[in-house]
Coordinates of C-alpha atoms and ligand atoms in Angstrom, one line a residue:
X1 CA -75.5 -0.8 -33.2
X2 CA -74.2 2.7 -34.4
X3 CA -70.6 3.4 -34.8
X4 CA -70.5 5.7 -31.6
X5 CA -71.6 2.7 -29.6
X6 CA -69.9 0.1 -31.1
X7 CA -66.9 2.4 -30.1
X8 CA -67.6 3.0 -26.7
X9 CA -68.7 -0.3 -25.7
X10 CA -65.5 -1.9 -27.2
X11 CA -63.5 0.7 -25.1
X12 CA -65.5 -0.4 -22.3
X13 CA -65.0 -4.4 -23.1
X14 CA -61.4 -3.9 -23.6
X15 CA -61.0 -1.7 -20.2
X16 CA -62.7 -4.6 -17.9
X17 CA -60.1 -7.0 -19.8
X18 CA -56.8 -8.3 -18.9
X19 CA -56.2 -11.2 -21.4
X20 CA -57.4 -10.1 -25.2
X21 CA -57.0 -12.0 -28.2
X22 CA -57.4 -9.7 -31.3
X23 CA -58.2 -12.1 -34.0
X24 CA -57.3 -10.8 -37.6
X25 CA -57.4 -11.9 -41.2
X26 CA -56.0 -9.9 -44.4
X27 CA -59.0 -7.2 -44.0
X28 CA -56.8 -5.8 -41.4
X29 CA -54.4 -5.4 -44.2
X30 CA -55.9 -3.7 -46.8
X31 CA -55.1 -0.3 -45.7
X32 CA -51.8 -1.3 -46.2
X33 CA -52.5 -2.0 -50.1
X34 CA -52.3 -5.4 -49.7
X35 CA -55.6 -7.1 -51.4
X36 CA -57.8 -9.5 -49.1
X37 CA -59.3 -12.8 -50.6
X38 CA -63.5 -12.6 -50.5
X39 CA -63.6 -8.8 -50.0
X40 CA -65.1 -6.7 -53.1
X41 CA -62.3 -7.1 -55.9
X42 CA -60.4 -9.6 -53.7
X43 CA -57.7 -12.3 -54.6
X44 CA -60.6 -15.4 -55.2
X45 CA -62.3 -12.6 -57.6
X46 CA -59.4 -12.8 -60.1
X47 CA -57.8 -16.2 -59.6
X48 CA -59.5 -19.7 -58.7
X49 CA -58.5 -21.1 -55.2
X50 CA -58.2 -24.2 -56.8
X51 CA -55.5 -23.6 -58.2
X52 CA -53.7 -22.6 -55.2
X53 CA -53.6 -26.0 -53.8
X54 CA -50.0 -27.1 -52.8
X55 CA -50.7 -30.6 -54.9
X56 CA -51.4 -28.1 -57.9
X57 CA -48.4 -25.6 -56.7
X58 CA -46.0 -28.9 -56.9
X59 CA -47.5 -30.6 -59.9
X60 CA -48.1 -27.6 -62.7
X61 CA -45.9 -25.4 -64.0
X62 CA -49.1 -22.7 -64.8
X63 CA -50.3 -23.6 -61.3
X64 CA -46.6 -22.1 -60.2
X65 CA -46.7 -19.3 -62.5
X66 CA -50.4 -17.9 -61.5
X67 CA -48.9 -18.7 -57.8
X68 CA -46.4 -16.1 -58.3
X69 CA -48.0 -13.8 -60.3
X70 CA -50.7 -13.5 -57.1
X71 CA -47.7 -13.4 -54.9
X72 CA -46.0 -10.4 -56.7
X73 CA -49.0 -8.2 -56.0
X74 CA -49.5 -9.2 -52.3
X75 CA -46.8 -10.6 -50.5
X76 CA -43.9 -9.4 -52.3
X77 CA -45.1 -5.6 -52.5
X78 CA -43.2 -3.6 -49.5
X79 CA -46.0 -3.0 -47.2
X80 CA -45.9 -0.8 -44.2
X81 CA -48.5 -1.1 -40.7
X82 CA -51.7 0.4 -41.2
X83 CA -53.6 2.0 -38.0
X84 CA -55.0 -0.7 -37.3
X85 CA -52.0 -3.1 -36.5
X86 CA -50.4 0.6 -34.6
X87 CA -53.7 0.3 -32.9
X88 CA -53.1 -3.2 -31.8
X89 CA -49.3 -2.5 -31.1
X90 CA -50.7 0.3 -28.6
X91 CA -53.0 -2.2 -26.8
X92 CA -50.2 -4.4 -26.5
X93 CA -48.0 -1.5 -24.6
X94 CA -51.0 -1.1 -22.8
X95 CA -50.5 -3.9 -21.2
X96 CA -54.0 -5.5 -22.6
X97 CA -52.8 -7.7 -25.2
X98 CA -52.1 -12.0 -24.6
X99 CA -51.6 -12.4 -27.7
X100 CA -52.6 -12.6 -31.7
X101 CA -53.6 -14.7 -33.5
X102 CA -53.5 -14.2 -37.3
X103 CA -54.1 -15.8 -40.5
X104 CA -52.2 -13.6 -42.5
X105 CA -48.9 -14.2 -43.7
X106 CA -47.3 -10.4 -44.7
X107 CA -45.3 -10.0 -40.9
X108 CA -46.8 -6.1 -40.8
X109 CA -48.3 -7.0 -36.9
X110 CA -44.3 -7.2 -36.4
X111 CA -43.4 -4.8 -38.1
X112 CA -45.5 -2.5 -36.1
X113 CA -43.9 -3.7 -33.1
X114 CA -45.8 -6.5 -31.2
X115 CA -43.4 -9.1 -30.0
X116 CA -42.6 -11.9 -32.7
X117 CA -43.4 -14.6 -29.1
X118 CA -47.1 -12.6 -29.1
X119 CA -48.2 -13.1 -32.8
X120 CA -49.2 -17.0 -33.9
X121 CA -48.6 -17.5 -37.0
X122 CA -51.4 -20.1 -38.1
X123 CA -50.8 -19.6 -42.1
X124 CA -47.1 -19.3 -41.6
X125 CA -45.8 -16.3 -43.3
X126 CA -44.1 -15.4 -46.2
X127 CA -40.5 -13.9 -45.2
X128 CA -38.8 -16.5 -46.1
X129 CA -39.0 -18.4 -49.4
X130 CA -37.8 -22.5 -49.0
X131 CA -36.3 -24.6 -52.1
X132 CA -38.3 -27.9 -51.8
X133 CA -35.5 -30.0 -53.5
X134 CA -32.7 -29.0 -51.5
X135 CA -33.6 -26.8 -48.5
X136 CA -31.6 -23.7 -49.8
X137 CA -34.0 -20.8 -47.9
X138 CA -33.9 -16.5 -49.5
X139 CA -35.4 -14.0 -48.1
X140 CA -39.1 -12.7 -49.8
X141 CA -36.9 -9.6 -50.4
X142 CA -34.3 -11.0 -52.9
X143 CA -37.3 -13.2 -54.7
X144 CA -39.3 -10.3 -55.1
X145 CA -36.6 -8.7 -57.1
X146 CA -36.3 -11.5 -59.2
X147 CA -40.0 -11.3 -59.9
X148 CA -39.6 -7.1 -60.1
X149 CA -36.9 -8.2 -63.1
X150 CA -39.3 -10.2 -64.8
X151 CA -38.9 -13.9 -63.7
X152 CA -42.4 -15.6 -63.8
X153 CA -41.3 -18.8 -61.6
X154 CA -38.5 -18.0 -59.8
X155 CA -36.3 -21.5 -59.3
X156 CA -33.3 -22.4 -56.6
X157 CA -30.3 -20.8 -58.2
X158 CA -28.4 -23.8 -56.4
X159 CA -30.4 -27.0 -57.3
X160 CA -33.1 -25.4 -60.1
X161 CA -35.7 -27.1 -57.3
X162 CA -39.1 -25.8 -56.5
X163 CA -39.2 -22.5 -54.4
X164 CA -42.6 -22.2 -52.2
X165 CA -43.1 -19.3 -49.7
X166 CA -43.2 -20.7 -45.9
X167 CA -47.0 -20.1 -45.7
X168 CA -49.5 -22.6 -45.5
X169 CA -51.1 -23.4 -48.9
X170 CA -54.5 -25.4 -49.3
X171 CA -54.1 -28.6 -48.4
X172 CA -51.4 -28.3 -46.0
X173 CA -51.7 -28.5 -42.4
X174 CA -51.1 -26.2 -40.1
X175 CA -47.9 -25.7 -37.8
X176 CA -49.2 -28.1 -35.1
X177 CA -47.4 -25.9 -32.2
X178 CA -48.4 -23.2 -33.2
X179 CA -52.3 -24.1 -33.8
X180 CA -52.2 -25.9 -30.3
X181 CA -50.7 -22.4 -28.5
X182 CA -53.3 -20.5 -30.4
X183 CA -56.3 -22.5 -29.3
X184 CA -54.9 -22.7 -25.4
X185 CA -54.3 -18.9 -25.6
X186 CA -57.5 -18.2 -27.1
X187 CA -59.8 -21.1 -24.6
X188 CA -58.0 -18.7 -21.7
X189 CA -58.9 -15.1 -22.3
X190 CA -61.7 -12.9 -21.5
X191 CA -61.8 -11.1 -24.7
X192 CA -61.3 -12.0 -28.6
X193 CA -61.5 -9.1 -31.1
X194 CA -61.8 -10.4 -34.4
X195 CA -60.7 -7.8 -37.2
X196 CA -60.5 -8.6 -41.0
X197 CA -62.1 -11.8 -41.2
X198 CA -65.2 -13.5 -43.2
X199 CA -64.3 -16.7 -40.5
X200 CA -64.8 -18.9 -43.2
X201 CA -61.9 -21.0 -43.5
X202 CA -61.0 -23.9 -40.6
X203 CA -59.3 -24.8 -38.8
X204 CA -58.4 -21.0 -37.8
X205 CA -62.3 -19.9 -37.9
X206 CA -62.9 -22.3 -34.7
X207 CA -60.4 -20.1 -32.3
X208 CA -63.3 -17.3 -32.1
X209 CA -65.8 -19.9 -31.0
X210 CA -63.2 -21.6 -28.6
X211 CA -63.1 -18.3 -27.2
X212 CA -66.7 -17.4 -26.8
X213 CA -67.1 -21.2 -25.3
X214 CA -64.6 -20.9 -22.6
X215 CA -66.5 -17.2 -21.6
X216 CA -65.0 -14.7 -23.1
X217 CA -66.6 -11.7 -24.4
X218 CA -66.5 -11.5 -28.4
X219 CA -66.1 -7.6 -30.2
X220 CA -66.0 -8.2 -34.4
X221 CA -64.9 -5.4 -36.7
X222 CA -65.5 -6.5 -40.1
X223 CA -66.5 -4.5 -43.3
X224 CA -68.4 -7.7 -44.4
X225 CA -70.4 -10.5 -42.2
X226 CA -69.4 -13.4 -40.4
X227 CA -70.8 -16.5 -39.1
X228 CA -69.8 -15.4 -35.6
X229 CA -71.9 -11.9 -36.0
X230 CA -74.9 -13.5 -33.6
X231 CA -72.1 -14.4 -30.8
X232 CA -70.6 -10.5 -31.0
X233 CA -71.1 -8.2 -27.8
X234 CA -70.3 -5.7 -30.3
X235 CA -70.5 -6.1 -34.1
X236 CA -69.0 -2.7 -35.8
X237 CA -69.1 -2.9 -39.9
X238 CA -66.5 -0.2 -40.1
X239 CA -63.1 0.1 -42.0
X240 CA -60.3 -1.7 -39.0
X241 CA -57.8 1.3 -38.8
X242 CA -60.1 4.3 -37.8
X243 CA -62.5 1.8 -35.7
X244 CA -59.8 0.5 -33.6
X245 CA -57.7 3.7 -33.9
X246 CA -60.5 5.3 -32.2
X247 CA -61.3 2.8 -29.8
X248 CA -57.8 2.5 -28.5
X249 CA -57.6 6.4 -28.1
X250 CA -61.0 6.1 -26.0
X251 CA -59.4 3.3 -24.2
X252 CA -56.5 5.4 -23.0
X253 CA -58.1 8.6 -22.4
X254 CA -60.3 6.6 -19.8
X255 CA -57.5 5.7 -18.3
X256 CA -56.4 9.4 -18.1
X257 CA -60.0 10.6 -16.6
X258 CA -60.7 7.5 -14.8
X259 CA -64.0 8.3 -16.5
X260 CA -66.5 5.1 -16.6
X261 CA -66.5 3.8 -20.3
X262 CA -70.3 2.4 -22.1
X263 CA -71.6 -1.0 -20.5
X264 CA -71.3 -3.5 -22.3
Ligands
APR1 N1 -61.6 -3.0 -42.4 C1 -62.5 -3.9 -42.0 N2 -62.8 -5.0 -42.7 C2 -62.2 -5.2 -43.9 C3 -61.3 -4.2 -44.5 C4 -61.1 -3.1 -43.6 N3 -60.2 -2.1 -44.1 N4 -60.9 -4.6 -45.7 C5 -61.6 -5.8 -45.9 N5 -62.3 -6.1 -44.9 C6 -63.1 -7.3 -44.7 C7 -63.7 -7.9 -45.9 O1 -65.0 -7.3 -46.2 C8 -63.9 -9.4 -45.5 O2 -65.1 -9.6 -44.9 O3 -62.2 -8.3 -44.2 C9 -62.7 -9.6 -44.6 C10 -61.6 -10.4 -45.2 O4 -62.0 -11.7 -45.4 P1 -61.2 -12.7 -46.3 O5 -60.7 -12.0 -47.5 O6 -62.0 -14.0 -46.4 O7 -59.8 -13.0 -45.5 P2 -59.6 -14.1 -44.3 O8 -60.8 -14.2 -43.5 O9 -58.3 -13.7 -43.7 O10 -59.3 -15.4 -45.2 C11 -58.9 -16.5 -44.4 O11 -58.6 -17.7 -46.5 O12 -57.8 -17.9 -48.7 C12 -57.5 -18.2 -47.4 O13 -55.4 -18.5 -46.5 C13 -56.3 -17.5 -46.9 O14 -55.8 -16.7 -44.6 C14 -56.7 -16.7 -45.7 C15 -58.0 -17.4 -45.3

C-alpha cells in the first residue's frame, strides 16, 4: 500500500471509530532524540539486554553502572513531544481516543497533554527514581543531575541503598492493574493503531492481537516490520510524526467538508 492510501484509509478507519487504542513503543519517540531498542543503531546494538535484567541490576555493580550509563542518554535527557504524540493528543481532543497503551517509559504522551487516567503505563515510567533499601523516592530530574556531574551509580544520599528507576526491568512483572485495564480496554474497542513497535516483547505484544480478536480494525505505522503486519487493514512503513500528523489533519478536515474519507 502507498503512503497516500495508507493515509487516507487510516483517516477513514479512524473517522468510522469511536473507541481507538493507539498502541506505541519507543519508535514513537525517536523524533524526540530519544534512541529505540531494535531500530538501526538502537539501545540492544550497543549494550546486551542481558545485562539489563533486574537480578543483574541488583547483584553487579558494572550491571548498575552500564544501567545508568544507558539511562543518561535516554531517559534522563529532557525530551520534548514529537508530532506524533501532538498527533495523538489531537485525536484525543477529538473525542476519538479510549485510551493508550504504551510501553515506553519517558511520560512525553503526558507531556503533550493526553490525560495521565488515558495512558497505561505497562513498563512503568521513569519519573521517579525509588531507593530499594529504604523507600526514599527523587525525582529523574535531580538524578539526572547527579549523573550530568559525573556520578556513574548514583546511591540514596539517605541510606547509600540501591536506586532503580520505577520502570519495569527484565524479569519483573508488570503492574497487574495496570496490564489487566490495558487488556479490557484494548478487548473493547473498534480500532488499535500500533505506532513504534517491533511487537516483539510479551506480555505487551498480545494487547494488539486481543484487539484484533475481539473485532477491532488494526492500522500499524512502523518504520520496521511486525509480527502483526498480516493482521493490519493498513500497514504504513513511514516515520510516526508526519504519518499520523497527516492523518489526523485529513481526519479533521473531513470533519470540516463532511467529505467521505477512503474505504477501508
Ligand atoms: N517512526 C516509525 N517507526 C519508527 C520510528 C519512527 N520515527 N523510529 C523507529 N521506529 C521503529 C523501529 O524501526 C522499530 O521497528 O519502531 C520500532 C521500535 O521497536 P523497538 O525498538 O523494539 O521498541 P519496542 O517495540 O517499544 O520495544 C518493546 O522492549 O527492550 C524492551 O522494555 C523495552 O519497552 C521496550 C520493549
Amino acid at each position: 500500500m502507498d503512503l497516500e492510501t495508507g493515509i487516507e484509509r487510516a483517516a477513514g478507519l479512524i473517522k468510522r471509530s469511536h473507541r481507538v487504542v493507539v498502541f506505541t513503543g519507543a519508535g514513537i519517540s525517536t523524533e524526540s532524540g530519544i534512541p529505540d531498542f531494535r531500530g538501526p543503531g538502537g539501545i540492544w546494538s550497543r549494550y546486551d539486554p542481558e545485562d539489563f535484567t533486574y537480578q543483574r541490576f541488583i547483584s553487579s555493580d558494572s550491571a548498575r553502572i552500564k544501567h545508568w550509563e544507558m539511562i543518561k542518554e535516554t531517559f534522563a535527557i529532557e525530551a520534548s513531544p514529537n508530532p506524533a504524540h501532538i498527533a495523538i493528543a489531537e485525536l484525543d481532543r477529538l473525542g476519538k481516543l479510549d485510551c493508550i497503551v504504551t510501553q515506553n517509559v519517558d511520560n512525553l504522551h503526558q507531556k503533550a497533554g493526553v490525560s495521565g487516567k488515558k495512558v497505561f503505563e505497562l513498563h512503568g515510567n521513569t519519573r521517579w527514581i525509588k531507593c530499594l533499601g529504604c523507600g526514599q523516592r527523587y525525582p529523574m530530574s535531580e538524578i539526572s543531575q547527579r549523573l550530568k556531574m559525573g556520578e556513574a551509580v548514583p546511591d540514596c544520599v539517605k541510606c547509600h541503598g540501591i536506586l532503580k528507576p520505577d520502570a519495569v526491568f527484565f524479569g519483573e512483572t508488570l503492574p497487574q492493574d495496570v496490564l489487566n485495564d490495558a487488556i479490557a480496554h484494548s478487548q473493547s474497542c473498534d480500532l488499535c493503531i500500533v505506532v513504534g513497535s517491533t511487537l516483539l516483547v510479551y506480555p505487551a505484544a498480545y494487547l494488539p492481537y486481543y484487539a484484533v480478536q475481539a473485532g477491532a480494525k488494526l492500522i500499524i505505522i512502523n518504520l520496521g516490520e511486525t509480527p502483526m503486519d498480516a493482521e493490519a487493514s493498513v500497514l504504513i512503513a513511514g516515520k510516526a510524526g508526519e504519518v499520523l500528523s497527516r492523518i489526523i489533519e485529513k481526519v479533521k478536515g473531513s470533519s470540516n467538508d463532511g467529505g467521505a474519507l477512503g474505504a477501508e
